[in-house]
Amino acid sequence: MQTTHKIGAEFYEEDYHLIAIHSDLENFAMTYALNFYCGLKLRRTEEDLTLEKDLAFPIFEWNDELSETQWTLFCNRSEEEVRMDFGGLFEENISLQKNFLLKEQKEVDYFLKMDSDHTTGINELAKKVNQIPRVVTAYSIDTETLKSKSNLIF
Protein backbone atom coordinates (compact mmCIF):
# COMPACT_ATOMS: atom_id res chain seq x y z
CA MET A 1 0.00 0.00 0.00
CA GLN A 2 1.33 3.41 -0.98
CA THR A 3 1.02 6.42 1.29
CA THR A 4 0.55 9.89 -0.13
CA HIS A 5 1.46 12.94 1.89
CA LYS A 6 0.05 16.34 0.98
CA ILE A 7 1.43 19.61 2.21
CA GLY A 8 -1.18 22.31 2.61
CA ALA A 9 -0.57 26.02 2.07
CA GLU A 10 -0.80 26.60 5.80
CA PHE A 11 2.30 24.43 6.31
CA TYR A 12 4.28 26.22 3.63
CA GLU A 13 5.84 29.10 5.47
CA GLU A 14 8.09 31.40 3.53
CA ASP A 15 9.76 34.42 5.05
CA TYR A 16 9.05 37.31 2.69
CA HIS A 17 7.97 40.93 2.82
CA LEU A 18 5.84 42.90 0.38
CA ILE A 19 5.85 46.54 -0.59
CA ALA A 20 2.76 47.77 -2.43
CA ILE A 21 3.46 50.42 -5.06
CA HIS A 22 0.89 52.77 -6.58
CA SER A 23 2.18 54.29 -9.83
CA ASP A 24 1.23 54.91 -13.44
CA LEU A 25 4.71 53.97 -14.69
CA GLU A 26 5.00 51.16 -17.23
CA ASN A 27 6.63 48.00 -15.89
CA PHE A 28 9.99 48.58 -17.61
CA ALA A 29 10.11 52.18 -16.32
CA MET A 30 9.23 51.06 -12.79
CA THR A 31 12.01 48.47 -12.93
CA TYR A 32 14.53 51.06 -14.11
CA ALA A 33 13.46 53.50 -11.37
CA LEU A 34 13.71 50.84 -8.64
CA ASN A 35 17.15 49.83 -9.88
CA PHE A 36 18.30 53.46 -9.93
CA TYR A 37 16.77 54.75 -6.67
CA CYS A 38 17.02 51.61 -4.54
CA GLY A 39 20.25 50.07 -5.81
CA LEU A 40 18.57 46.93 -7.13
CA LYS A 41 19.46 44.97 -10.28
CA LEU A 42 16.07 43.67 -11.36
CA ARG A 43 15.84 41.96 -14.76
CA ARG A 44 12.82 40.64 -16.63
CA THR A 45 12.39 36.88 -16.41
CA GLU A 46 12.18 34.85 -19.59
CA GLU A 47 8.68 33.70 -18.74
CA ASP A 48 5.83 35.62 -17.17
CA LEU A 49 3.80 34.28 -14.28
CA THR A 50 0.86 32.52 -15.94
CA LEU A 51 -2.19 31.70 -13.84
CA GLU A 52 -4.61 30.78 -16.60
CA LYS A 53 -4.41 30.27 -20.36
CA ASP A 54 -4.34 33.94 -21.37
CA LEU A 55 -3.58 35.52 -17.99
CA ALA A 56 0.10 36.47 -17.59
CA PHE A 57 1.84 38.86 -15.22
CA PRO A 58 5.31 40.29 -16.03
CA ILE A 59 7.99 39.45 -13.45
CA PHE A 60 11.37 41.07 -12.77
CA GLU A 61 13.86 39.33 -10.45
CA TRP A 62 17.27 39.72 -8.89
CA ASN A 63 19.06 37.35 -6.53
CA ASP A 64 21.33 39.42 -4.28
CA GLU A 65 23.84 36.81 -3.16
CA LEU A 66 25.69 39.27 -0.93
CA SER A 67 22.69 39.90 1.33
CA GLU A 68 21.04 36.52 0.59
CA THR A 69 17.89 38.25 -0.64
CA GLN A 70 15.70 37.34 -3.60
CA TRP A 71 13.95 40.42 -5.04
CA THR A 72 10.87 40.10 -7.24
CA LEU A 73 8.83 42.89 -8.82
CA PHE A 74 5.53 41.88 -10.32
CA CYS A 75 2.58 43.69 -11.80
CA ASN A 76 -0.72 43.28 -10.03
CA ARG A 77 -2.74 43.90 -13.21
CA SER A 78 -3.00 42.01 -16.43
CA GLU A 79 -5.22 42.94 -19.34
CA GLU A 80 -6.88 40.25 -21.38
CA GLU A 81 -8.62 40.69 -24.73
CA VAL A 82 -12.19 39.46 -24.59
CA ARG A 83 -14.05 38.94 -27.86
CA MET A 84 -17.80 39.40 -27.82
CA ASP A 85 -19.93 38.21 -30.71
CA PHE A 86 -23.12 40.23 -31.08
CA GLY A 87 -24.18 38.74 -34.44
CA GLY A 88 -25.09 42.11 -35.95
CA LEU A 89 -23.41 44.60 -38.21
CA PHE A 90 -20.42 44.71 -35.90
CA GLU A 91 -20.20 40.99 -35.39
CA GLU A 92 -17.14 40.97 -33.21
CA ASN A 93 -16.24 43.49 -30.54
CA ILE A 94 -12.99 43.32 -28.61
CA SER A 95 -12.76 44.73 -25.11
CA LEU A 96 -10.04 44.65 -22.48
CA GLN A 97 -10.74 42.91 -19.20
CA LYS A 98 -8.55 43.71 -16.18
CA ASN A 99 -7.42 40.85 -13.99
CA PHE A 100 -5.53 41.04 -10.72
CA LEU A 101 -2.92 38.81 -9.15
CA LEU A 102 -4.04 39.82 -5.65
CA LYS A 103 -7.74 40.56 -6.04
CA GLU A 104 -8.07 42.05 -2.56
CA GLN A 105 -5.46 44.69 -3.50
CA LYS A 106 -6.97 45.98 -6.78
CA GLU A 107 -5.75 49.53 -6.22
CA VAL A 108 -2.08 48.42 -6.12
CA ASP A 109 -0.16 48.55 -9.41
CA TYR A 110 3.04 46.69 -8.40
CA PHE A 111 4.36 44.54 -5.59
CA LEU A 112 8.01 44.35 -4.63
CA LYS A 113 8.63 41.03 -2.88
CA MET A 114 11.69 40.62 -0.69
CA ASP A 115 12.53 36.99 0.17
CA SER A 116 14.93 37.15 3.07
CA ASP A 117 15.45 36.12 6.65
CA HIS A 118 16.33 39.71 7.44
CA THR A 119 13.37 41.87 8.44
CA THR A 120 15.29 45.10 8.85
CA GLY A 121 15.14 47.76 6.20
CA ILE A 122 11.66 47.20 4.76
CA ASN A 123 10.38 50.60 5.97
CA GLU A 124 13.52 52.35 4.73
CA LEU A 125 13.06 50.69 1.36
CA ALA A 126 9.44 51.90 1.21
CA LYS A 127 10.71 55.44 1.89
CA LYS A 128 13.18 55.15 -1.00
CA VAL A 129 10.43 53.90 -3.32
CA ASN A 130 8.27 56.88 -2.31
CA GLN A 131 11.06 59.19 -3.56
CA ILE A 132 10.65 57.90 -7.13
CA PRO A 133 8.89 60.44 -9.39
CA ARG A 134 5.40 59.30 -10.47
CA VAL A 135 5.09 56.91 -7.53
CA VAL A 136 1.97 58.00 -5.69
CA THR A 137 2.67 55.91 -2.60
CA ALA A 138 4.51 52.81 -1.44
CA TYR A 139 4.05 50.95 1.82
CA SER A 140 4.68 47.62 3.49
CA ILE A 141 1.85 45.06 3.52
CA ASP A 142 1.18 42.49 6.21
CA THR A 143 1.40 39.24 4.26
CA GLU A 144 -0.53 37.29 6.88
CA THR A 145 -3.75 39.15 6.02
CA LEU A 146 -3.65 38.40 2.29
CA LYS A 147 -6.36 36.02 1.08
CA SER A 148 -4.71 35.08 -2.21
CA LYS A 149 -1.12 34.79 -0.99
CA SER A 150 -0.85 31.40 -2.69
CA ASN A 151 -0.48 33.38 -5.95
CA LEU A 152 2.81 34.70 -4.57
CA ILE A 153 4.44 31.27 -4.35
CA PHE A 154 6.45 30.98 -7.55
PDB file of N, CA and C in Angstrom, residues 59-148:
ATOM      1  N   ILE A  59       7.206  39.601 -14.674  1.00  0.00           N
ATOM      2  CA  ILE A  59       7.992  39.447 -13.447  1.00  0.00           C
ATOM      3  C   ILE A  59       9.426  39.909 -13.709  1.00  0.00           C
ATOM      4  N   PHE A  60       9.981  40.609 -12.730  1.00  0.00           N
ATOM      5  CA  PHE A  60      11.368  41.067 -12.765  1.00  0.00           C
ATOM      6  C   PHE A  60      12.034  40.569 -11.494  1.00  0.00           C
ATOM      7  N   GLU A  61      13.205  39.938 -11.618  1.00  0.00           N
ATOM      8  CA  GLU A  61      13.859  39.331 -10.452  1.00  0.00           C
ATOM      9  C   GLU A  61      15.322  39.733 -10.359  1.00  0.00           C
ATOM     10  N   TRP A  62      15.838  39.584  -9.149  1.00  0.00           N
ATOM     11  CA  TRP A  62      17.270  39.720  -8.891  1.00  0.00           C
ATOM     12  C   TRP A  62      17.593  38.948  -7.623  1.00  0.00           C
ATOM     13  N   ASN A  63      18.595  38.098  -7.694  1.00  0.00           N
ATOM     14  CA  ASN A  63      19.060  37.351  -6.533  1.00  0.00           C
ATOM     15  C   ASN A  63      20.327  38.030  -6.019  1.00  0.00           C
ATOM     16  N   ASP A  64      20.198  38.734  -4.897  1.00  0.00           N
ATOM     17  CA  ASP A  64      21.333  39.422  -4.284  1.00  0.00           C
ATOM     18  C   ASP A  64      22.056  38.423  -3.385  1.00  0.00           C
ATOM     19  N   GLU A  65      23.118  37.839  -3.905  1.00  0.00           N
ATOM     20  CA  GLU A  65      23.844  36.807  -3.162  1.00  0.00           C
ATOM     21  C   GLU A  65      24.585  37.377  -1.960  1.00  0.00           C
ATOM     22  N   LEU A  66      24.962  38.640  -2.026  1.00  0.00           N
ATOM     23  CA  LEU A  66      25.685  39.270  -0.932  1.00  0.00           C
ATOM     24  C   LEU A  66      24.825  39.366   0.336  1.00  0.00           C
ATOM     25  N   SER A  67      23.578  39.780   0.172  1.00  0.00           N
ATOM     26  CA  SER A  67      22.687  39.897   1.334  1.00  0.00           C
ATOM     27  C   SER A  67      21.733  38.706   1.467  1.00  0.00           C
ATOM     28  N   GLU A  68      21.893  37.713   0.586  1.00  0.00           N
ATOM     29  CA  GLU A  68      21.038  36.519   0.587  1.00  0.00           C
ATOM     30  C   GLU A  68      19.561  36.901   0.515  1.00  0.00           C
ATOM     31  N   THR A  69      19.252  37.761  -0.455  1.00  0.00           N
ATOM     32  CA  THR A  69      17.891  38.246  -0.640  1.00  0.00           C
ATOM     33  C   THR A  69      17.474  38.038  -2.084  1.00  0.00           C
ATOM     34  N   GLN A  70      16.283  37.499  -2.266  1.00  0.00           N
ATOM     35  CA  GLN A  70      15.696  37.344  -3.595  1.00  0.00           C
ATOM     36  C   GLN A  70      14.655  38.449  -3.767  1.00  0.00           C
ATOM     37  N   TRP A  71      14.851  39.316  -4.763  1.00  0.00           N
ATOM     38  CA  TRP A  71      13.949  40.420  -5.042  1.00  0.00           C
ATOM     39  C   TRP A  71      13.075  40.061  -6.238  1.00  0.00           C
ATOM     40  N   THR A  72      11.783  40.354  -6.137  1.00  0.00           N
ATOM     41  CA  THR A  72      10.865  40.100  -7.239  1.00  0.00           C
ATOM     42  C   THR A  72       9.898  41.268  -7.354  1.00  0.00           C
ATOM     43  N   LEU A  73       9.824  41.857  -8.528  1.00  0.00           N
ATOM     44  CA  LEU A  73       8.833  42.889  -8.820  1.00  0.00           C
ATOM     45  C   LEU A  73       7.819  42.270  -9.756  1.00  0.00           C
ATOM     46  N   PHE A  74       6.547  42.392  -9.420  1.00  0.00           N
ATOM     47  CA  PHE A  74       5.531  41.881 -10.320  1.00  0.00           C
ATOM     48  C   PHE A  74       4.359  42.830 -10.395  1.00  0.00           C
ATOM     49  N   CYS A  75       3.748  42.850 -11.562  1.00  0.00           N
ATOM     50  CA  CYS A  75       2.584  43.688 -11.802  1.00  0.00           C
ATOM     51  C   CYS A  75       1.372  43.019 -11.169  1.00  0.00           C
ATOM     52  N   ASN A  76       0.498  43.824 -10.626  1.00  0.00           N
ATOM     53  CA  ASN A  76      -0.718  43.283 -10.030  1.00  0.00           C
ATOM     54  C   ASN A  76      -1.826  43.174 -11.065  1.00  0.00           C
ATOM     55  N   ARG A  77      -1.692  43.878 -12.187  1.00  0.00           N
ATOM     56  CA  ARG A  77      -2.736  43.901 -13.206  1.00  0.00           C
ATOM     57  C   ARG A  77      -2.271  43.223 -14.483  1.00  0.00           C
ATOM     58  N   SER A  78      -3.233  42.588 -15.118  1.00  0.00           N
ATOM     59  CA  SER A  78      -2.997  42.011 -16.430  1.00  0.00           C
ATOM     60  C   SER A  78      -4.255  42.250 -17.249  1.00  0.00           C
ATOM     61  N   GLU A  79      -4.072  42.704 -18.479  1.00  0.00           N
ATOM     62  CA  GLU A  79      -5.224  42.940 -19.338  1.00  0.00           C
ATOM     63  C   GLU A  79      -5.353  41.799 -20.329  1.00  0.00           C
ATOM     64  N   GLU A  80      -6.588  41.380 -20.505  1.00  0.00           N
ATOM     65  CA  GLU A  80      -6.885  40.248 -21.379  1.00  0.00           C
ATOM     66  C   GLU A  80      -7.903  40.702 -22.415  1.00  0.00           C
ATOM     67  N   GLU A  81      -7.655  40.364 -23.679  1.00  0.00           N
ATOM     68  CA  GLU A  81      -8.616  40.693 -24.727  1.00  0.00           C
ATOM     69  C   GLU A  81      -9.779  39.718 -24.666  1.00  0.00           C
ATOM     70  N   VAL A  82     -10.986  40.275 -24.618  1.00  0.00           N
ATOM     71  CA  VAL A  82     -12.193  39.459 -24.589  1.00  0.00           C
ATOM     72  C   VAL A  82     -12.991  39.779 -25.846  1.00  0.00           C
ATOM     73  N   ARG A  83     -13.281  38.753 -26.623  1.00  0.00           N
ATOM     74  CA  ARG A  83     -14.050  38.943 -27.856  1.00  0.00           C
ATOM     75  C   ARG A  83     -15.519  38.635 -27.578  1.00  0.00           C
ATOM     76  N   MET A  84     -16.363  39.585 -27.989  1.00  0.00           N
ATOM     77  CA  MET A  84     -17.801  39.405 -27.815  1.00  0.00           C
ATOM     78  C   MET A  84     -18.446  39.373 -29.190  1.00  0.00           C
ATOM     79  N   ASP A  85     -19.248  38.358 -29.432  1.00  0.00           N
ATOM     80  CA  ASP A  85     -19.929  38.205 -30.710  1.00  0.00           C
ATOM     81  C   ASP A  85     -21.376  38.626 -30.529  1.00  0.00           C
ATOM     82  N   PHE A  86     -21.755  39.726 -31.205  1.00  0.00           N
ATOM     83  CA  PHE A  86     -23.121  40.227 -31.082  1.00  0.00           C
ATOM     84  C   PHE A  86     -23.997  39.781 -32.242  1.00  0.00           C
ATOM     85  N   GLY A  87     -23.416  39.274 -33.324  1.00  0.00           N
ATOM     86  CA  GLY A  87     -24.182  38.739 -34.439  1.00  0.00           C
ATOM     87  C   GLY A  87     -24.837  39.796 -35.299  1.00  0.00           C
ATOM     88  N   GLY A  88     -24.487  41.034 -35.168  1.00  0.00           N
ATOM     89  CA  GLY A  88     -25.085  42.107 -35.950  1.00  0.00           C
ATOM     90  C   GLY A  88     -24.111  42.650 -36.968  1.00  0.00           C
ATOM     91  N   LEU A  89     -24.263  43.935 -37.246  1.00  0.00           N
ATOM     92  CA  LEU A  89     -23.406  44.604 -38.208  1.00  0.00           C
ATOM     93  C   LEU A  89     -21.948  44.570 -37.758  1.00  0.00           C
ATOM     94  N   PHE A  90     -21.764  44.808 -36.477  1.00  0.00           N
ATOM     95  CA  PHE A  90     -20.425  44.708 -35.898  1.00  0.00           C
ATOM     96  C   PHE A  90     -20.359  43.382 -35.164  1.00  0.00           C
ATOM     97  N   GLU A  91     -20.086  42.335 -35.919  1.00  0.00           N
ATOM     98  CA  GLU A  91     -20.196  40.986 -35.387  1.00  0.00           C
ATOM     99  C   GLU A  91     -19.266  40.704 -34.226  1.00  0.00           C
ATOM    100  N   GLU A  92     -18.100  41.283 -34.257  1.00  0.00           N
ATOM    101  CA  GLU A  92     -17.137  40.966 -33.214  1.00  0.00           C
ATOM    102  C   GLU A  92     -16.632  42.254 -32.577  1.00  0.00           C
ATOM    103  N   ASN A  93     -16.729  42.328 -31.287  1.00  0.00           N
ATOM    104  CA  ASN A  93     -16.245  43.488 -30.545  1.00  0.00           C
ATOM    105  C   ASN A  93     -15.191  43.001 -29.554  1.00  0.00           C
ATOM    106  N   ILE A  94     -14.071  43.705 -29.514  1.00  0.00           N
ATOM    107  CA  ILE A  94     -12.990  43.319 -28.615  1.00  0.00           C
ATOM    108  C   ILE A  94     -12.908  44.336 -27.489  1.00  0.00           C
ATOM    109  N   SER A  95     -12.922  43.842 -26.268  1.00  0.00           N
ATOM    110  CA  SER A  95     -12.763  44.728 -25.113  1.00  0.00           C
ATOM    111  C   SER A  95     -11.644  44.179 -24.227  1.00  0.00           C
ATOM    112  N   LEU A  96     -11.107  45.047 -23.396  1.00  0.00           N
ATOM    113  CA  LEU A  96     -10.043  44.646 -22.479  1.00  0.00           C
ATOM    114  C   LEU A  96     -10.624  44.407 -21.096  1.00  0.00           C
ATOM    115  N   GLN A  97     -10.297  43.268 -20.545  1.00  0.00           N
ATOM    116  CA  GLN A  97     -10.742  42.913 -19.199  1.00  0.00           C
ATOM    117  C   GLN A  97      -9.529  42.932 -18.277  1.00  0.00           C
ATOM    118  N   LYS A  98      -9.655  43.646 -17.147  1.00  0.00           N
ATOM    119  CA  LYS A  98      -8.551  43.713 -16.185  1.00  0.00           C
ATOM    120  C   LYS A  98      -8.654  42.560 -15.202  1.00  0.00           C
ATOM    121  N   ASN A  99      -7.522  41.916 -14.982  1.00  0.00           N
ATOM    122  CA  ASN A  99      -7.423  40.846 -13.992  1.00  0.00           C
ATOM    123  C   ASN A  99      -6.343  41.229 -12.989  1.00  0.00           C
ATOM    124  N   PHE A 100      -6.455  40.683 -11.790  1.00  0.00           N
ATOM    125  CA  PHE A 100      -5.535  41.045 -10.717  1.00  0.00           C
ATOM    126  C   PHE A 100      -4.904  39.799 -10.114  1.00  0.00           C
ATOM    127  N   LEU A 101      -3.623  39.902  -9.806  1.00  0.00           N
ATOM    128  CA  LEU A 101      -2.917  38.806  -9.150  1.00  0.00           C
ATOM    129  C   LEU A 101      -3.399  38.669  -7.713  1.00  0.00           C
ATOM    130  N   LEU A 102      -3.481  39.787  -7.010  1.00  0.00           N
ATOM    131  CA  LEU A 102      -4.039  39.821  -5.654  1.00  0.00           C
ATOM    132  C   LEU A 102      -5.333  40.622  -5.713  1.00  0.00           C
ATOM    133  N   LYS A 103      -6.443  39.915  -5.829  1.00  0.00           N
ATOM    134  CA  LYS A 103      -7.741  40.562  -6.040  1.00  0.00           C
ATOM    135  C   LYS A 103      -8.153  41.486  -4.903  1.00  0.00           C
ATOM    136  N   GLU A 104      -7.698  41.195  -3.696  1.00  0.00           N
ATOM    137  CA  GLU A 104      -8.067  42.049  -2.562  1.00  0.00           C
ATOM    138  C   GLU A 104      -7.262  43.342  -2.523  1.00  0.00           C
ATOM    139  N   GLN A 105      -6.299  43.488  -3.424  1.00  0.00           N
ATOM    140  CA  GLN A 105      -5.463  44.690  -3.499  1.00  0.00           C
ATOM    141  C   GLN A 105      -5.558  45.308  -4.905  1.00  0.00           C
ATOM    142  N   LYS A 106      -6.767  45.504  -5.409  1.00  0.00           N
ATOM    143  CA  LYS A 106      -6.973  45.978  -6.780  1.00  0.00           C
ATOM    144  C   LYS A 106      -6.395  47.361  -7.049  1.00  0.00           C
ATOM    145  N   GLU A 107      -6.259  48.172  -6.017  1.00  0.00           N
ATOM    146  CA  GLU A 107      -5.748  49.532  -6.215  1.00  0.00           C
ATOM    147  C   GLU A 107      -4.226  49.577  -6.362  1.00  0.00           C
ATOM    148  N   VAL A 108      -3.546  48.481  -6.047  1.00  0.00           N
ATOM    149  CA  VAL A 108      -2.080  48.422  -6.120  1.00  0.00           C
ATOM    150  C   VAL A 108      -1.653  48.065  -7.542  1.00  0.00           C
ATOM    151  N   ASP A 109      -0.658  48.798  -8.055  1.00  0.00           N
ATOM    152  CA  ASP A 109      -0.157  48.547  -9.410  1.00  0.00           C
ATOM    153  C   ASP A 109       0.969  47.520  -9.440  1.00  0.00           C
ATOM    154  N   TYR A 110       1.884  47.590  -8.459  1.00  0.00           N
ATOM    155  CA  TYR A 110       3.039  46.687  -8.402  1.00  0.00           C
ATOM    156  C   TYR A 110       3.255  46.209  -6.977  1.00  0.00           C
ATOM    157  N   PHE A 111       3.894  45.045  -6.883  1.00  0.00           N
ATOM    158  CA  PHE A 111       4.363  44.542  -5.595  1.00  0.00           C
ATOM    159  C   PHE A 111       5.850  44.246  -5.720  1.00  0.00           C
ATOM    160  N   LEU A 112       6.599  44.681  -4.723  1.00  0.00           N
ATOM    161  CA  LEU A 112       8.013  44.345  -4.632  1.00  0.00           C
ATOM    162  C   LEU A 112       8.146  43.348  -3.497  1.00  0.00           C
ATOM    163  N   LYS A 113       8.522  42.118  -3.855  1.00  0.00           N
ATOM    164  CA  LYS A 113       8.631  41.029  -2.884  1.00  0.00           C
ATOM    165  C   LYS A 113      10.093  40.855  -2.503  1.00  0.00           C
ATOM    166  N   MET A 114      10.336  40.783  -1.211  1.00  0.00           N
ATOM    167  CA  MET A 114      11.692  40.616  -0.693  1.00  0.00           C
ATOM    168  C   MET A 114      11.736  39.310   0.085  1.00  0.00           C
ATOM    169  N   ASP A 115      12.354  38.278  -0.502  1.00  0.00           N
ATOM    170  CA  ASP A 115      12.528  36.990   0.169  1.00  0.00           C
ATOM    171  C   ASP A 115      13.834  37.024   0.930  1.00  0.00           C
ATOM    172  N   SER A 116      13.727  37.071   2.256  1.00  0.00           N
ATOM    173  CA  SER A 116      14.932  37.155   3.066  1.00  0.00           C
ATOM    174  C   SER A 116      14.606  36.801   4.505  1.00  0.00           C
ATOM    175  N   ASP A 117      15.614  36.351   5.214  1.00  0.00           N
ATOM    176  CA  ASP A 117      15.455  36.116   6.646  1.00  0.00           C
ATOM    177  C   ASP A 117      15.596  37.412   7.429  1.00  0.00           C
ATOM    178  N   HIS A 118      16.114  38.431   6.777  1.00  0.00           N
ATOM    179  CA  HIS A 118      16.333  39.714   7.445  1.00  0.00           C
ATOM    180  C   HIS A 118      15.071  40.563   7.341  1.00  0.00           C
ATOM    181  N   THR A 119      14.579  41.051   8.453  1.00  0.00           N
ATOM    182  CA  THR A 119      13.373  41.871   8.444  1.00  0.00           C
ATOM    183  C   THR A 119      13.685  43.359   8.508  1.00  0.00           C
ATOM    184  N   THR A 120      14.933  43.686   8.735  1.00  0.00           N
ATOM    185  CA  THR A 120      15.287  45.095   8.851  1.00  0.00           C
ATOM    186  C   THR A 120      15.347  45.740   7.477  1.00  0.00           C
ATOM    187  N   GLY A 121      14.995  46.998   7.428  1.00  0.00           N
ATOM    188  CA  GLY A 121      15.141  47.755   6.203  1.00  0.00           C
ATOM    189  C   GLY A 121      13.924  47.847   5.321  1.00  0.00           C
ATOM    190  N   ILE A 122      12.836  47.173   5.636  1.00  0.00           N
ATOM    191  CA  ILE A 122      11.660  47.203   4.764  1.00  0.00           C
ATOM    192  C   ILE A 122      11.017  48.587   4.756  1.00  0.00           C
ATOM    193  N   ASN A 123      10.963  49.255   5.909  1.00  0.00           N
ATOM    194  CA  ASN A 123      10.378  50.597   5.966  1.00  0.00           C
ATOM    195  C   ASN A 123      11.274  51.625   5.285  1.00  0.00           C
ATOM    196  N   GLU A 124      12.586  51.452   5.411  1.00  0.00           N
ATOM    197  CA  GLU A 124      13.517  52.349   4.732  1.00  0.00           C
ATOM    198  C   GLU A 124      13.412  52.183   3.217  1.00  0.00           C
ATOM    199  N   LEU A 125      13.220  50.945   2.785  1.00  0.00           N
ATOM    200  CA  LEU A 125      13.057  50.688   1.357  1.00  0.00           C
ATOM    201  C   LEU A 125      11.777  51.348   0.840  1.00  0.00           C
ATOM    202  N   ALA A 126      10.697  51.258   1.602  1.00  0.00           N
ATOM    203  CA  ALA A 126       9.440  51.901   1.207  1.00  0.00           C
ATOM    204  C   ALA A 126       9.628  53.414   1.086  1.00  0.00           C
ATOM    205  N   LYS A 127      10.425  53.996   1.966  1.00  0.00           N
ATOM    206  CA  LYS A 127      10.706  55.438   1.887  1.00  0.00           C
ATOM    207  C   LYS A 127      11.473  55.774   0.612  1.00  0.00           C
ATOM    208  N   LYS A 128      12.428  54.924   0.235  1.00  0.00           N
ATOM    209  CA  LYS A 128      13.180  55.146  -1.002  1.00  0.00           C
ATOM    210  C   LYS A 128      12.264  55.049  -2.219  1.00  0.00           C
ATOM    211  N   VAL A 129      11.365  54.070  -2.202  1.00  0.00           N
ATOM    212  CA  VAL A 129      10.433  53.897  -3.322  1.00  0.00           C
ATOM    213  C   VAL A 129       9.524  55.117  -3.432  1.00  0.00           C
ATOM    214  N   ASN A 130       9.119  55.680  -2.299  1.00  0.00           N
ATOM    215  CA  ASN A 130       8.273  56.877  -2.309  1.00  0.00           C
ATOM    216  C   ASN A 130       8.979  58.091  -2.900  1.00  0.00           C
ATOM    217  N   GLN A 131      10.297  58.081  -2.975  1.00  0.00           N
ATOM    218  CA  GLN A 131      11.057  59.188  -3.557  1.00  0.00           C
ATOM    219  C   GLN A 131      11.067  59.146  -5.089  1.00  0.00           C
ATOM    220  N   ILE A 132      10.640  58.053  -5.674  1.00  0.00           N
ATOM    221  CA  ILE A 132      10.648  57.904  -7.131  1.00  0.00           C
ATOM    222  C   ILE A 132       9.562  58.797  -7.728  1.00  0.00           C
ATOM    223  N   PRO A 133       9.921  59.632  -8.719  1.00  0.00           N
ATOM    224  CA  PRO A 133       8.893  60.440  -9.386  1.00  0.00           C
ATOM    225  C   PRO A 133       7.816  59.551 -10.012  1.00  0.00           C
ATOM    226  N   ARG A 134       6.591  59.983  -9.947  1.00  0.00           N
ATOM    227  CA  ARG A 134       5.399  59.298 -10.466  1.00  0.00           C
ATOM    228  C   ARG A 134       4.990  58.092  -9.631  1.00  0.00           C
ATOM    229  N   VAL A 135       5.611  57.891  -8.484  1.00  0.00           N
ATOM    230  CA  VAL A 135       5.091  56.909  -7.528  1.00  0.00           C
ATOM    231  C   VAL A 135       4.192  57.675  -6.575  1.00  0.00           C
ATOM    232  N   VAL A 136       2.927  57.310  -6.545  1.00  0.00           N
ATOM    233  CA  VAL A 136       1.966  57.995  -5.686  1.00  0.00           C
ATOM    234  C   VAL A 136       2.236  57.649  -4.232  1.00  0.00           C
ATOM    235  N   THR A 137       2.344  56.361  -3.954  1.00  0.00           N
ATOM    236  CA  THR A 137       2.667  55.915  -2.600  1.00  0.00           C
ATOM    237  C   THR A 137       3.222  54.495  -2.645  1.00  0.00           C
ATOM    238  N   ALA A 138       3.968  54.161  -1.617  1.00  0.00           N
ATOM    239  CA  ALA A 138       4.509  52.807  -1.443  1.00  0.00           C
ATOM    240  C   ALA A 138       4.528  52.521   0.045  1.00  0.00           C
ATOM    241  N   TYR A 139       4.139  51.307   0.408  1.00  0.00           N
ATOM    242  CA  TYR A 139       4.045  50.948   1.821  1.00  0.00           C
ATOM    243  C   TYR A 139       4.167  49.439   1.973  1.00  0.00           C
ATOM    244  N   SER A 140       4.538  49.034   3.170  1.00  0.00           N
ATOM    245  CA  SER A 140       4.679  47.616   3.493  1.00  0.00           C
ATOM    246  C   SER A 140       3.299  47.014   3.746  1.00  0.00           C
ATOM    247  N   ILE A 141       3.121  45.773   3.329  1.00  0.00           N
ATOM    248  CA  ILE A 141       1.849  45.065   3.520  1.00  0.00           C
ATOM    249  C   ILE A 141       2.073  43.877   4.434  1.00  0.00           C
ATOM    250  N   ASP A 142       1.141  43.666   5.343  1.00  0.00           N
ATOM    251  CA  ASP A 142       1.181  42.493   6.214  1.00  0.00           C
ATOM    252  C   ASP A 142       0.755  41.282   5.389  1.00  0.00           C
ATOM    253  N   THR A 143       1.681  40.384   5.127  1.00  0.00           N
ATOM    254  CA  THR A 143       1.403  39.240   4.257  1.00  0.00           C
ATOM    255  C   THR A 143       0.474  38.214   4.896  1.00  0.00           C
ATOM    256  N   GLU A 144       0.348  38.246   6.201  1.00  0.00           N
ATOM    257  CA  GLU A 144      -0.527  37.287   6.884  1.00  0.00           C
ATOM    258  C   GLU A 144      -2.001  37.558   6.604  1.00  0.00           C
ATOM    259  N   THR A 145      -2.350  38.793   6.238  1.00  0.00           N
ATOM    260  CA  THR A 145      -3.748  39.151   6.018  1.00  0.00           C
ATOM    261  C   THR A 145      -4.203  38.934   4.583  1.00  0.00           C
ATOM    262  N   LEU A 146      -3.294  38.587   3.692  1.00  0.00           N
ATOM    263  CA  LEU A 146      -3.651  38.399   2.288  1.00  0.00           C
ATOM    264  C   LEU A 146      -4.434  37.110   2.090  1.00  0.00           C
ATOM    265  N   LYS A 147      -5.532  37.205   1.344  1.00  0.00           N
ATOM    266  CA  LYS A 147      -6.356  36.023   1.082  1.00  0.00           C
ATOM    267  C   LYS A 147      -5.781  35.170  -0.053  1.00  0.00           C
ATOM    268  N   SER A 148      -5.213  35.819  -1.046  1.00  0.00           N
ATOM    269  CA  SER A 148      -4.707  35.084  -2.212  1.00  0.00           C
ATOM    270  C   SER A 148      -3.187  35.030  -2.227  1.00  0.00           C
TER     271      SER A 148
END
